[in-house]
Amino acid sequence: QLQLRESGGGLVQPGGSLRLSCVVSGLTPDYDAIGWFRQAPGKESEAVSCISATGATITYADSVKGRFTVSRDNTKGTAWLQMNSLKPEDTAVYYCASVRYYYCSGPVTYEHWGQGTQVTVSS
């Protein structure tokens, strides 16, 4: 059973940066795409980014392109979401999730989810 745990959230001023981590344990993540999602109060969940198992394919939501960067190191069982130039509208609970044999293209149902980490952007 794959388990994911996010960390790195917190309070940051507009224009600041945070780096979220997603540690994968239980099974090797070498065949799993990792997705990052966020949900703000009263809003629907938004898919933020996806990185394929090898890192060859990466996608971003238009709302974060140019500001967020996703990466992973399968030897460490960890994925990261580097968030720069943060805006108040980036405030949300951020989740990472995994799904096997997915190349970040087309609809999919993610199989495993972390518990989420809160990101608050405010002055």
PDB file of C-alpha atoms in Angstrom:
ATOM      1  CA  GLN A   1       0.000   0.000   0.000  1.00  0.00           C
ATOM      2  CA  LEU A   2       1.455   3.293  -1.098  1.00  0.00           C
ATOM      3  CA  GLN A   3       1.341   6.120   1.448  1.00  0.00           C
ATOM      4  CA  LEU A   4       1.959   9.795   0.787  1.00  0.00           C
ATOM      5  CA  ARG A   5       2.703  12.566   3.235  1.00  0.00           C
ATOM      6  CA  GLU A   6       2.956  16.249   2.435  1.00  0.00           C
ATOM      7  CA  SER A   7       4.918  18.827   4.366  1.00  0.00           C
ATOM      8  CA  GLY A   8       6.249  22.326   3.927  1.00  0.00           C
ATOM      9  CA  GLY A   9       3.085  24.364   4.115  1.00  0.00           C
ATOM     10  CA  GLY A  10       2.782  27.497   6.189  1.00  0.00           C
ATOM     11  CA  LEU A  11       2.086  31.211   6.220  1.00  0.00           C
ATOM     12  CA  VAL A  12       3.916  33.364   3.699  1.00  0.00           C
ATOM     13  CA  GLN A  13       3.580  36.935   2.490  1.00  0.00           C
ATOM     14  CA  PRO A  14       2.484  37.706  -1.064  1.00  0.00           C
ATOM     15  CA  GLY A  15       5.449  37.396  -3.393  1.00  0.00           C
ATOM     16  CA  GLY A  16       7.108  34.853  -1.141  1.00  0.00           C
ATOM     17  CA  SER A  17       8.046  31.229  -1.749  1.00  0.00           C
ATOM     18  CA  LEU A  18       7.397  27.831  -0.251  1.00  0.00           C
ATOM     19  CA  ARG A  19       8.520  24.349  -1.178  1.00  0.00           C
ATOM     20  CA  LEU A  20       6.160  21.496  -0.512  1.00  0.00           C
ATOM     21  CA  SER A  21       7.418  17.943  -0.166  1.00  0.00           C
ATOM     22  CA  CYS A  22       5.549  14.718  -0.828  1.00  0.00           C
ATOM     23  CA  VAL A  23       7.210  11.662   0.671  1.00  0.00           C
ATOM     24  CA  VAL A  24       6.067   8.336  -0.746  1.00  0.00           C
ATOM     25  CA  SER A  25       6.432   5.170   1.302  1.00  0.00           C
ATOM     26  CA  GLY A  26       5.209   1.615   1.317  1.00  0.00           C
ATOM     27  CA  LEU A  27       5.883   0.692  -2.281  1.00  0.00           C
ATOM     28  CA  THR A  28       8.282   1.961  -4.886  1.00  0.00           C
ATOM     29  CA  PRO A  29       6.887   5.031  -6.652  1.00  0.00           C
ATOM     30  CA  ASP A  30       8.958   4.351  -9.772  1.00  0.00           C
ATOM     31  CA  TYR A  31       5.851   3.607 -11.855  1.00  0.00           C
ATOM     32  CA  ASP A  32       3.564   6.243 -10.368  1.00  0.00           C
ATOM     33  CA  ALA A  33       2.751   9.686 -11.598  1.00  0.00           C
ATOM     34  CA  ILE A  34       2.508  12.259  -8.809  1.00  0.00           C
ATOM     35  CA  GLY A  35      -0.162  14.927  -8.953  1.00  0.00           C
ATOM     36  CA  TRP A  36      -0.483  18.064  -6.860  1.00  0.00           C
ATOM     37  CA  PHE A  37      -3.924  19.422  -6.070  1.00  0.00           C
ATOM     38  CA  ARG A  38      -5.288  22.227  -3.968  1.00  0.00           C
ATOM     39  CA  GLN A  39      -8.606  23.093  -2.417  1.00  0.00           C
ATOM     40  CA  ALA A  40      -9.540  26.473  -1.054  1.00  0.00           C
ATOM     41  CA  PRO A  41     -12.505  26.984   1.285  1.00  0.00           C
ATOM     42  CA  GLY A  42     -15.748  27.050  -0.654  1.00  0.00           C
ATOM     43  CA  LYS A  43     -14.051  26.169  -3.931  1.00  0.00           C
ATOM     44  CA  GLU A  44     -13.681  23.013  -5.965  1.00  0.00           C
ATOM     45  CA  SER A  45     -10.456  21.063  -5.963  1.00  0.00           C
ATOM     46  CA  GLU A  46      -7.973  22.232  -8.580  1.00  0.00           C
ATOM     47  CA  ALA A  47      -5.326  20.133 -10.268  1.00  0.00           C
ATOM     48  CA  VAL A  48      -2.121  22.130  -9.933  1.00  0.00           C
ATOM     49  CA  SER A  49       0.553  19.965 -11.499  1.00  0.00           C
ATOM     50  CA  CYS A  50       1.439  16.461 -12.599  1.00  0.00           C
ATOM     51  CA  ILE A  51       4.813  14.782 -13.034  1.00  0.00           C
ATOM     52  CA  SER A  52       5.101  11.392 -14.675  1.00  0.00           C
ATOM     53  CA  ALA A  53       7.020   8.488 -13.132  1.00  0.00           C
ATOM     54  CA  THR A  54      10.297   9.340 -14.883  1.00  0.00           C
ATOM     55  CA  GLY A  55       9.745  13.086 -14.828  1.00  0.00           C
ATOM     56  CA  ALA A  56       9.655  13.169 -18.607  1.00  0.00           C
ATOM     57  CA  THR A  57       6.167  14.675 -18.681  1.00  0.00           C
ATOM     58  CA  ILE A  58       5.152  17.627 -16.529  1.00  0.00           C
ATOM     59  CA  THR A  59       1.985  19.658 -16.662  1.00  0.00           C
ATOM     60  CA  TYR A  60       0.797  22.768 -14.825  1.00  0.00           C
ATOM     61  CA  ALA A  61      -2.488  24.548 -14.379  1.00  0.00           C
ATOM     62  CA  ASP A  62      -2.561  27.886 -16.183  1.00  0.00           C
ATOM     63  CA  SER A  63      -2.995  29.617 -12.838  1.00  0.00           C
ATOM     64  CA  VAL A  64       0.475  28.528 -11.650  1.00  0.00           C
ATOM     65  CA  LYS A  65       2.513  28.334 -14.867  1.00  0.00           C
ATOM     66  CA  GLY A  66       5.756  30.232 -14.581  1.00  0.00           C
ATOM     67  CA  ARG A  67       5.520  30.385 -10.793  1.00  0.00           C
ATOM     68  CA  PHE A  68       5.412  26.740  -9.639  1.00  0.00           C
ATOM     69  CA  THR A  69       7.912  24.005 -10.453  1.00  0.00           C
ATOM     70  CA  VAL A  70       7.384  20.307  -9.805  1.00  0.00           C
ATOM     71  CA  SER A  71      10.198  17.791  -9.469  1.00  0.00           C
ATOM     72  CA  ARG A  72      10.860  14.338  -8.056  1.00  0.00           C
ATOM     73  CA  ASP A  73      13.650  12.015  -7.009  1.00  0.00           C
ATOM     74  CA  ASN A  74      12.573   8.389  -7.065  1.00  0.00           C
ATOM     75  CA  THR A  75      15.705   7.303  -5.199  1.00  0.00           C
ATOM     76  CA  LYS A  76      14.460   9.400  -2.294  1.00  0.00           C
ATOM     77  CA  GLY A  77      10.800   8.566  -2.802  1.00  0.00           C
ATOM     78  CA  THR A  78      10.032  12.260  -2.777  1.00  0.00           C
ATOM     79  CA  ALA A  79       8.365  14.833  -4.997  1.00  0.00           C
ATOM     80  CA  TRP A  80       8.471  18.585  -4.514  1.00  0.00           C
ATOM     81  CA  LEU A  81       6.381  21.546  -5.507  1.00  0.00           C
ATOM     82  CA  GLN A  82       8.395  24.767  -5.526  1.00  0.00           C
ATOM     83  CA  MET A  83       6.028  27.711  -5.310  1.00  0.00           C
ATOM     84  CA  ASN A  84       7.335  31.186  -6.084  1.00  0.00           C
ATOM     85  CA  SER A  85       5.675  34.591  -6.423  1.00  0.00           C
ATOM     86  CA  LEU A  86       2.842  33.397  -4.247  1.00  0.00           C
ATOM     87  CA  LYS A  87      -0.472  35.226  -4.354  1.00  0.00           C
ATOM     88  CA  PRO A  88      -3.340  35.339  -1.856  1.00  0.00           C
ATOM     89  CA  GLU A  89      -5.389  33.273  -4.289  1.00  0.00           C
ATOM     90  CA  ASP A  90      -2.874  30.448  -3.868  1.00  0.00           C
ATOM     91  CA  THR A  91      -4.156  29.976  -0.319  1.00  0.00           C
ATOM     92  CA  ALA A  92      -5.478  26.426  -0.031  1.00  0.00           C
ATOM     93  CA  VAL A  93      -4.834  22.972   1.354  1.00  0.00           C
ATOM     94  CA  TYR A  94      -2.367  21.290  -0.981  1.00  0.00           C
ATOM     95  CA  TYR A  95      -2.443  17.555  -1.575  1.00  0.00           C
ATOM     96  CA  CYS A  96      -0.204  15.153  -3.433  1.00  0.00           C
ATOM     97  CA  ALA A  97      -1.580  11.996  -4.977  1.00  0.00           C
ATOM     98  CA  SER A  98      -0.275   9.083  -6.998  1.00  0.00           C
ATOM     99  CA  VAL A  99      -1.501   6.811  -9.751  1.00  0.00           C
ATOM    100  CA  ARG A 100       0.286   3.999 -11.528  1.00  0.00           C
ATOM    101  CA  TYR A 101       1.086   3.993 -15.236  1.00  0.00           C
ATOM    102  CA  TYR A 102      -0.214   7.477 -15.962  1.00  0.00           C
ATOM    103  CA  TYR A 103       1.562   9.959 -18.212  1.00  0.00           C
ATOM    104  CA  CYS A 104      -0.152  13.150 -17.081  1.00  0.00           C
ATOM    105  CA  SER A 105      -2.430  13.212 -20.102  1.00  0.00           C
ATOM    106  CA  GLY A 106      -6.159  12.585 -20.155  1.00  0.00           C
ATOM    107  CA  PRO A 107      -8.590  11.832 -17.350  1.00  0.00           C
ATOM    108  CA  VAL A 108      -7.537   9.599 -14.485  1.00  0.00           C
ATOM    109  CA  THR A 109      -8.553   8.696 -10.969  1.00  0.00           C
ATOM    110  CA  TYR A 110      -5.683   9.022  -8.551  1.00  0.00           C
ATOM    111  CA  GLU A 111      -5.271   6.000  -6.318  1.00  0.00           C
ATOM    112  CA  HIS A 112      -3.495   7.259  -3.221  1.00  0.00           C
ATOM    113  CA  TRP A 113      -3.661  10.616  -1.443  1.00  0.00           C
ATOM    114  CA  GLY A 114      -1.806  12.431   1.279  1.00  0.00           C
ATOM    115  CA  GLN A 115      -3.466  14.206   4.156  1.00  0.00           C
ATOM    116  CA  GLY A 116      -2.750  17.706   2.846  1.00  0.00           C
ATOM    117  CA  THR A 117      -0.761  20.697   4.022  1.00  0.00           C
ATOM    118  CA  GLN A 118      -2.104  24.208   4.509  1.00  0.00           C
ATOM    119  CA  VAL A 119      -0.629  27.079   2.522  1.00  0.00           C
ATOM    120  CA  THR A 120      -1.721  30.577   3.498  1.00  0.00           C
ATOM    121  CA  VAL A 121      -0.592  33.615   1.547  1.00  0.00           C
ATOM    122  CA  SER A 122      -1.343  36.789   3.447  1.00  0.00           C
ATOM    123  CA  SER A 123       0.260  39.998   4.581  1.00  0.00           C
TER     124      SER A 123
END
